[in-house]
Short mmCIF file of C-alpha atoms in Angstrom, two decimals:
data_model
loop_
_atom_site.label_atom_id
_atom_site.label_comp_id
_atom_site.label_asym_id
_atom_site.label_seq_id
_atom_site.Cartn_x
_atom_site.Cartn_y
_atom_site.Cartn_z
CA UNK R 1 31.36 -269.87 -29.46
CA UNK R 2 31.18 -267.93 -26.33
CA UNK R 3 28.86 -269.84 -24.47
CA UNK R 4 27.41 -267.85 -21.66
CA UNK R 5 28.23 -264.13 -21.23
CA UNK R 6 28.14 -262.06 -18.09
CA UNK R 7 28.50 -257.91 -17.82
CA UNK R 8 29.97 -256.82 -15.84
CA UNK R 9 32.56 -258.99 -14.01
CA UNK R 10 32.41 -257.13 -11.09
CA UNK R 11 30.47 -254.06 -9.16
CA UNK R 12 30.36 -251.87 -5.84
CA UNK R 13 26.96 -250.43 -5.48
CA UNK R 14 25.89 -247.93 -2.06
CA UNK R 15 22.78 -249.35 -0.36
CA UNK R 16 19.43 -248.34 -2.48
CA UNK R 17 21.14 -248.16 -5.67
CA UNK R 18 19.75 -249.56 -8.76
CA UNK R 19 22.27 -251.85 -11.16
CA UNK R 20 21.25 -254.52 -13.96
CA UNK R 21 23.32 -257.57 -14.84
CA UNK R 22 23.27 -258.30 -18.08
CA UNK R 23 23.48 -262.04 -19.68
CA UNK R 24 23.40 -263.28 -23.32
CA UNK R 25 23.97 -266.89 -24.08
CA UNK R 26 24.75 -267.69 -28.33
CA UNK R 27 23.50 -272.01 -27.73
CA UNK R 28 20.36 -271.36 -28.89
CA UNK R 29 19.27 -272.55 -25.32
CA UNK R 30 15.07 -271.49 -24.68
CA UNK R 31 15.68 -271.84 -20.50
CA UNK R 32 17.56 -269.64 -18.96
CA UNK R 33 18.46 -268.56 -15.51
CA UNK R 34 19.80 -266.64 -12.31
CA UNK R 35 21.25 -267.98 -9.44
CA UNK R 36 23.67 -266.69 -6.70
CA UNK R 37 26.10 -267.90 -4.85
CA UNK R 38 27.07 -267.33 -0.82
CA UNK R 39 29.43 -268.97 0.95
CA UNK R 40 28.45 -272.41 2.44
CA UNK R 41 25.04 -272.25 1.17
CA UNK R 42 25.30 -273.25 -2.25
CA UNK R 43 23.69 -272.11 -5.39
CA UNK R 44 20.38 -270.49 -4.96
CA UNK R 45 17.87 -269.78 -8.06
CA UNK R 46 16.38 -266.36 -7.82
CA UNK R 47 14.48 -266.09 -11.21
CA UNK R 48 13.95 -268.44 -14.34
CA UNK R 49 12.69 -268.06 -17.82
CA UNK R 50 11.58 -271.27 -18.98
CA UNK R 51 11.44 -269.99 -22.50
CA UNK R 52 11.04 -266.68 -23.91
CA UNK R 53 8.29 -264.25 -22.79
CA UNK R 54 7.82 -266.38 -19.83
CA UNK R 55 9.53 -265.79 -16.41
CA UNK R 56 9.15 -267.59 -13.17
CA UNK R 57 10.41 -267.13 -9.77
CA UNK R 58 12.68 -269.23 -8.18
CA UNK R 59 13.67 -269.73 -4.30
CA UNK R 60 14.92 -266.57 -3.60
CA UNK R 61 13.34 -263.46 -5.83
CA UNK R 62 12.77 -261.14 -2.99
CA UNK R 63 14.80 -257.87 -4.28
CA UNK R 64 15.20 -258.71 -7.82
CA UNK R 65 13.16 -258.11 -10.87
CA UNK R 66 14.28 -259.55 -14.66
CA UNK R 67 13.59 -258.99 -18.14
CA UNK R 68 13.86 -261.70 -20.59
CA UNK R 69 14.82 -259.49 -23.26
CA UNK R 70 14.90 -262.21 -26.32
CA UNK R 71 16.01 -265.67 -27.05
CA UNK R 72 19.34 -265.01 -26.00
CA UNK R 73 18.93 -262.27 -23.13
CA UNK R 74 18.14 -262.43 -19.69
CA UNK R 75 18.71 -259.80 -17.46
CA UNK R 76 18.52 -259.31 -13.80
CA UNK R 77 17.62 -256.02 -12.08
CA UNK R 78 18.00 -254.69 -8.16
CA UNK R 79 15.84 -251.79 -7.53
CA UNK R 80 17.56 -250.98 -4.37
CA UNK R 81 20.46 -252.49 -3.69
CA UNK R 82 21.00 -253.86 0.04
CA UNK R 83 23.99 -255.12 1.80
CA UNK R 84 22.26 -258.64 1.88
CA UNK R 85 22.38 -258.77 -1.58
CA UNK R 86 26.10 -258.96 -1.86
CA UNK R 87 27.03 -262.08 -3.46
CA UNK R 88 28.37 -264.02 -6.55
CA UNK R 89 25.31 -264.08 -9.74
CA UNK R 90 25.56 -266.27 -12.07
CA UNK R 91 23.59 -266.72 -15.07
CA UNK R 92 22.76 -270.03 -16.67
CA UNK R 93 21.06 -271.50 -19.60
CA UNK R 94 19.40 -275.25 -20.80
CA UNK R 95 17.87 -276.99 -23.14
CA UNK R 96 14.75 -276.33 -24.34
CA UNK R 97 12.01 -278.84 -22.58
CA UNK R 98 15.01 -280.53 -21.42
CA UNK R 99 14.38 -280.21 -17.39
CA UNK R 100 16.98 -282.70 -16.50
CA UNK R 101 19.79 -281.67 -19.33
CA UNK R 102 22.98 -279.67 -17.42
CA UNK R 103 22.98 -275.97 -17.29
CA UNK R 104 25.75 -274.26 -18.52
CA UNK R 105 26.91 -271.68 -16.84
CA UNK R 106 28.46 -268.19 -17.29
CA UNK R 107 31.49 -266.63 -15.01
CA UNK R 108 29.30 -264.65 -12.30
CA UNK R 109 29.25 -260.79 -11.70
CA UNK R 110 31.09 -260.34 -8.10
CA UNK R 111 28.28 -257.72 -6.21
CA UNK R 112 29.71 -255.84 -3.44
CA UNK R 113 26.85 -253.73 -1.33
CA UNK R 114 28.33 -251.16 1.02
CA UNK B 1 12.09 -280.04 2.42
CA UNK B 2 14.54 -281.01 0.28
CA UNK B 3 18.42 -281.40 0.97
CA UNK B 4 22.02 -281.62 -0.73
CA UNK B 5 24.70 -281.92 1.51
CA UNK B 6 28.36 -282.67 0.61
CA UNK B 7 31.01 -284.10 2.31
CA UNK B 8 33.69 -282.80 3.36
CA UNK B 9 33.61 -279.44 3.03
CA UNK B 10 37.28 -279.25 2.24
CA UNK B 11 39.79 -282.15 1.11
CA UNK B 12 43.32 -281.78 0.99
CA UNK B 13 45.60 -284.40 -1.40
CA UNK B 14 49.04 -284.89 -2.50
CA UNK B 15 48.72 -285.67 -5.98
CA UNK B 16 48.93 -289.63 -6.62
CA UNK B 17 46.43 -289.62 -3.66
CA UNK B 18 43.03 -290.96 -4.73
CA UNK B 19 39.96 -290.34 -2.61
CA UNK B 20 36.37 -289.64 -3.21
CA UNK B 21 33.63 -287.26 -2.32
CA UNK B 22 30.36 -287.88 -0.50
CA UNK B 23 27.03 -286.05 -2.20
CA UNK B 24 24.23 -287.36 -0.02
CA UNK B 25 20.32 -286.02 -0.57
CA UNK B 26 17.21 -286.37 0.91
CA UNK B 27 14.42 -285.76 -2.22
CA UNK B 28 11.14 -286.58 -3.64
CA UNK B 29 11.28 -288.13 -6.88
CA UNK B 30 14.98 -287.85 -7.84
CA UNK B 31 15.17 -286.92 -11.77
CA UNK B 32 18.88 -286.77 -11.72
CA UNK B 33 21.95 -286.18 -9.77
CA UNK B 34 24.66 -283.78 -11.66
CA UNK B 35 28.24 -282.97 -10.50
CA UNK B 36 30.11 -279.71 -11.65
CA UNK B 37 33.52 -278.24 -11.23
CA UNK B 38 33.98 -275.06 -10.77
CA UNK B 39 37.76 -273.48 -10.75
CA UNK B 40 38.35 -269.84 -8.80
CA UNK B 41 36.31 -267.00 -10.27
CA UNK B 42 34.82 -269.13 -12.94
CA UNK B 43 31.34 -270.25 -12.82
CA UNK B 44 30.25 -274.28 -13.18
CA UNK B 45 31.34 -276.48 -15.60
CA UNK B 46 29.34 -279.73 -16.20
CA UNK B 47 30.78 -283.12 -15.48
CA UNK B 48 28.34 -285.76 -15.30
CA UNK B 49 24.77 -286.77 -14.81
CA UNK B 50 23.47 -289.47 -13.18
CA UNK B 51 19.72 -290.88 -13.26
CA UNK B 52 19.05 -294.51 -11.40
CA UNK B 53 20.83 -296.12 -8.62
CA UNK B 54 24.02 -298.36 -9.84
CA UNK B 55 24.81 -295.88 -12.51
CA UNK B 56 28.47 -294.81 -13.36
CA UNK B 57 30.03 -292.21 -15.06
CA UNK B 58 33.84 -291.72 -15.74
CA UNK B 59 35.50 -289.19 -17.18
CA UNK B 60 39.56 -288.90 -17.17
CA UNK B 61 40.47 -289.33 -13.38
CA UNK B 62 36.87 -288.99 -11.98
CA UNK B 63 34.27 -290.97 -11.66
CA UNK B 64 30.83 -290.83 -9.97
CA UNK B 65 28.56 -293.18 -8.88
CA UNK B 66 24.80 -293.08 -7.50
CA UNK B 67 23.02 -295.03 -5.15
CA UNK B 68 18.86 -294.50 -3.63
CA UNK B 69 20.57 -291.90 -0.95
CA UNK B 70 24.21 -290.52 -2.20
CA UNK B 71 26.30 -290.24 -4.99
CA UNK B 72 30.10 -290.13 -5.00
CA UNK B 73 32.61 -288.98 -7.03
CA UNK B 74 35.90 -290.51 -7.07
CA UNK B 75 39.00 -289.01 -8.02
CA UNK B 76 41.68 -291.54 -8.70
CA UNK B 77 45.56 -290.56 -8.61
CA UNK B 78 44.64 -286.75 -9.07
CA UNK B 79 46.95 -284.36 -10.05
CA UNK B 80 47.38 -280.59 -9.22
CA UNK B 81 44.90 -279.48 -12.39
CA UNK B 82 42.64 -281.45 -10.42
CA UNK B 83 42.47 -278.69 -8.09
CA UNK B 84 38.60 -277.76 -7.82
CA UNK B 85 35.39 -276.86 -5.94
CA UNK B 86 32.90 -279.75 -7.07
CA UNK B 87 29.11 -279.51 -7.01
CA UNK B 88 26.56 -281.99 -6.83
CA UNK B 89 22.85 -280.77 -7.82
CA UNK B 90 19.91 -283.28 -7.31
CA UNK B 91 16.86 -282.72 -9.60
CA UNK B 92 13.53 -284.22 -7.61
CA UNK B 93 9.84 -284.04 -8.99
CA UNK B 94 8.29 -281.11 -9.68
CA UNK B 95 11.56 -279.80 -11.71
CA UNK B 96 12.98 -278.31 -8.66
CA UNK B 97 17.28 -278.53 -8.57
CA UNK B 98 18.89 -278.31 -5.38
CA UNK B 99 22.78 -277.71 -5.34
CA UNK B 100 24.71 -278.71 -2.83
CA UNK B 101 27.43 -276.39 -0.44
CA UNK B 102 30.48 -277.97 -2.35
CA UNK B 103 33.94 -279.42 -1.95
CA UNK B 104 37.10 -277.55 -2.24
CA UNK B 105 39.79 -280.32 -3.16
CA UNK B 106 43.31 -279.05 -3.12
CA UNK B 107 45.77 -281.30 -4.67
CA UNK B 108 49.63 -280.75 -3.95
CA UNK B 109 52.15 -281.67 -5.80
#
């Protein structure tokens, strides 16, 4: 049972490139998630999927676009990478209907934008 | 607007030492409070959710508490494994969870 999975751990994009992070959770969760994570600012929800073939942005979606591919994918896309989008993403997934059950969460993708 | 802040932003303990963090928040509505752990290069891990003032949830060493404005979490006698980054999150009406910044604990043997 591998919970929440992440690919790739880590990437370096150049400024305008294009990258999609890729998440699959096996829970049989319908709500899943993207968040990322700066230092001293906490987690920060970029784009949700309350269940699938729904999406819904979150607080900070400027920059990002995502696919909910299935049940158990979610994926997040930057068009054009930019420097301020370098940062820790992590993917997460709940409950169905369940608004105040825990998210679980997977290991992040490190971004670096140079 | 609402807020999440955590206090402080960095504790340091020799193990034995028992202290407790601060998670105070300023919501609409509060749904639920949550605390996570999260260890170096790993993402969250749930610990505990809260819902009304006077609850209390324990788990090993730790223990957190709510009240109508903060929520603690209390680590009694930790020990280096205890060694963390926790997270409180406050759910408020409309479905909306904030997370707070975080506190690094650092327990030495």
């Amino acid at each position: 049972n591998a919970g929440v999975t992440q690919t790739p751990k880590f990437q370096v994009l150049k400024t305008g490139q294009s990258m999609t992070l890729q998440c699959a959770q096996d829970m049989n969760h319908n709500s899943m998630y993207w968040y990322r994570q700066d230092p001293g600012m906490g987690l920060r929800l970029i784009y949700y999927s309350a269940s699938e073939g729904t999406t819904d942005k979150g607080e900070v979606p400027n920059g990002y676009n995502v696919s909910r591919l299935n049940k158990r994918e979610f994926s997040l896309r930057l068009e054009s990478a930019a420097p301020s989008q370098t940062s820790v993403y992590f993917c997460a997934s709940s409950e169905a209907g369940e608004s105040n059950s825990p998210l679980h969460f997977g290991n992040g993708t490190r971004l670096t934008v140079t | 607007e609402d807020q999440v802040t955590q206090s402080p932003e960095a504790l340091r303990l020799q193990e034995g030492e028992s202290s407790s963090l601060n998670c105070s928040y300023t919501v609409s509505g509060l749904r639920g409070l949550f605390w996570y752990r999260q260890d170096p290069g790993k993402g969250p891990e749930f610990l505990f959710t809260l819902y009304s003032a006077g609850e209390e949830k324990e788990k090993e060493r730790l223990k957190a508490t709510l009240t109508k404005k903060e929520s603690f979490l209390h680590i009694t006698a930790p020990k280096p494994e205890d060694s963390a980054t926790y997270l409180c999150a406050v759910l408020a009406a409309g479905n909306k969870l904030t997370f707070g910044g975080g506190t690094r604990v650092l327990v030495k043997p």
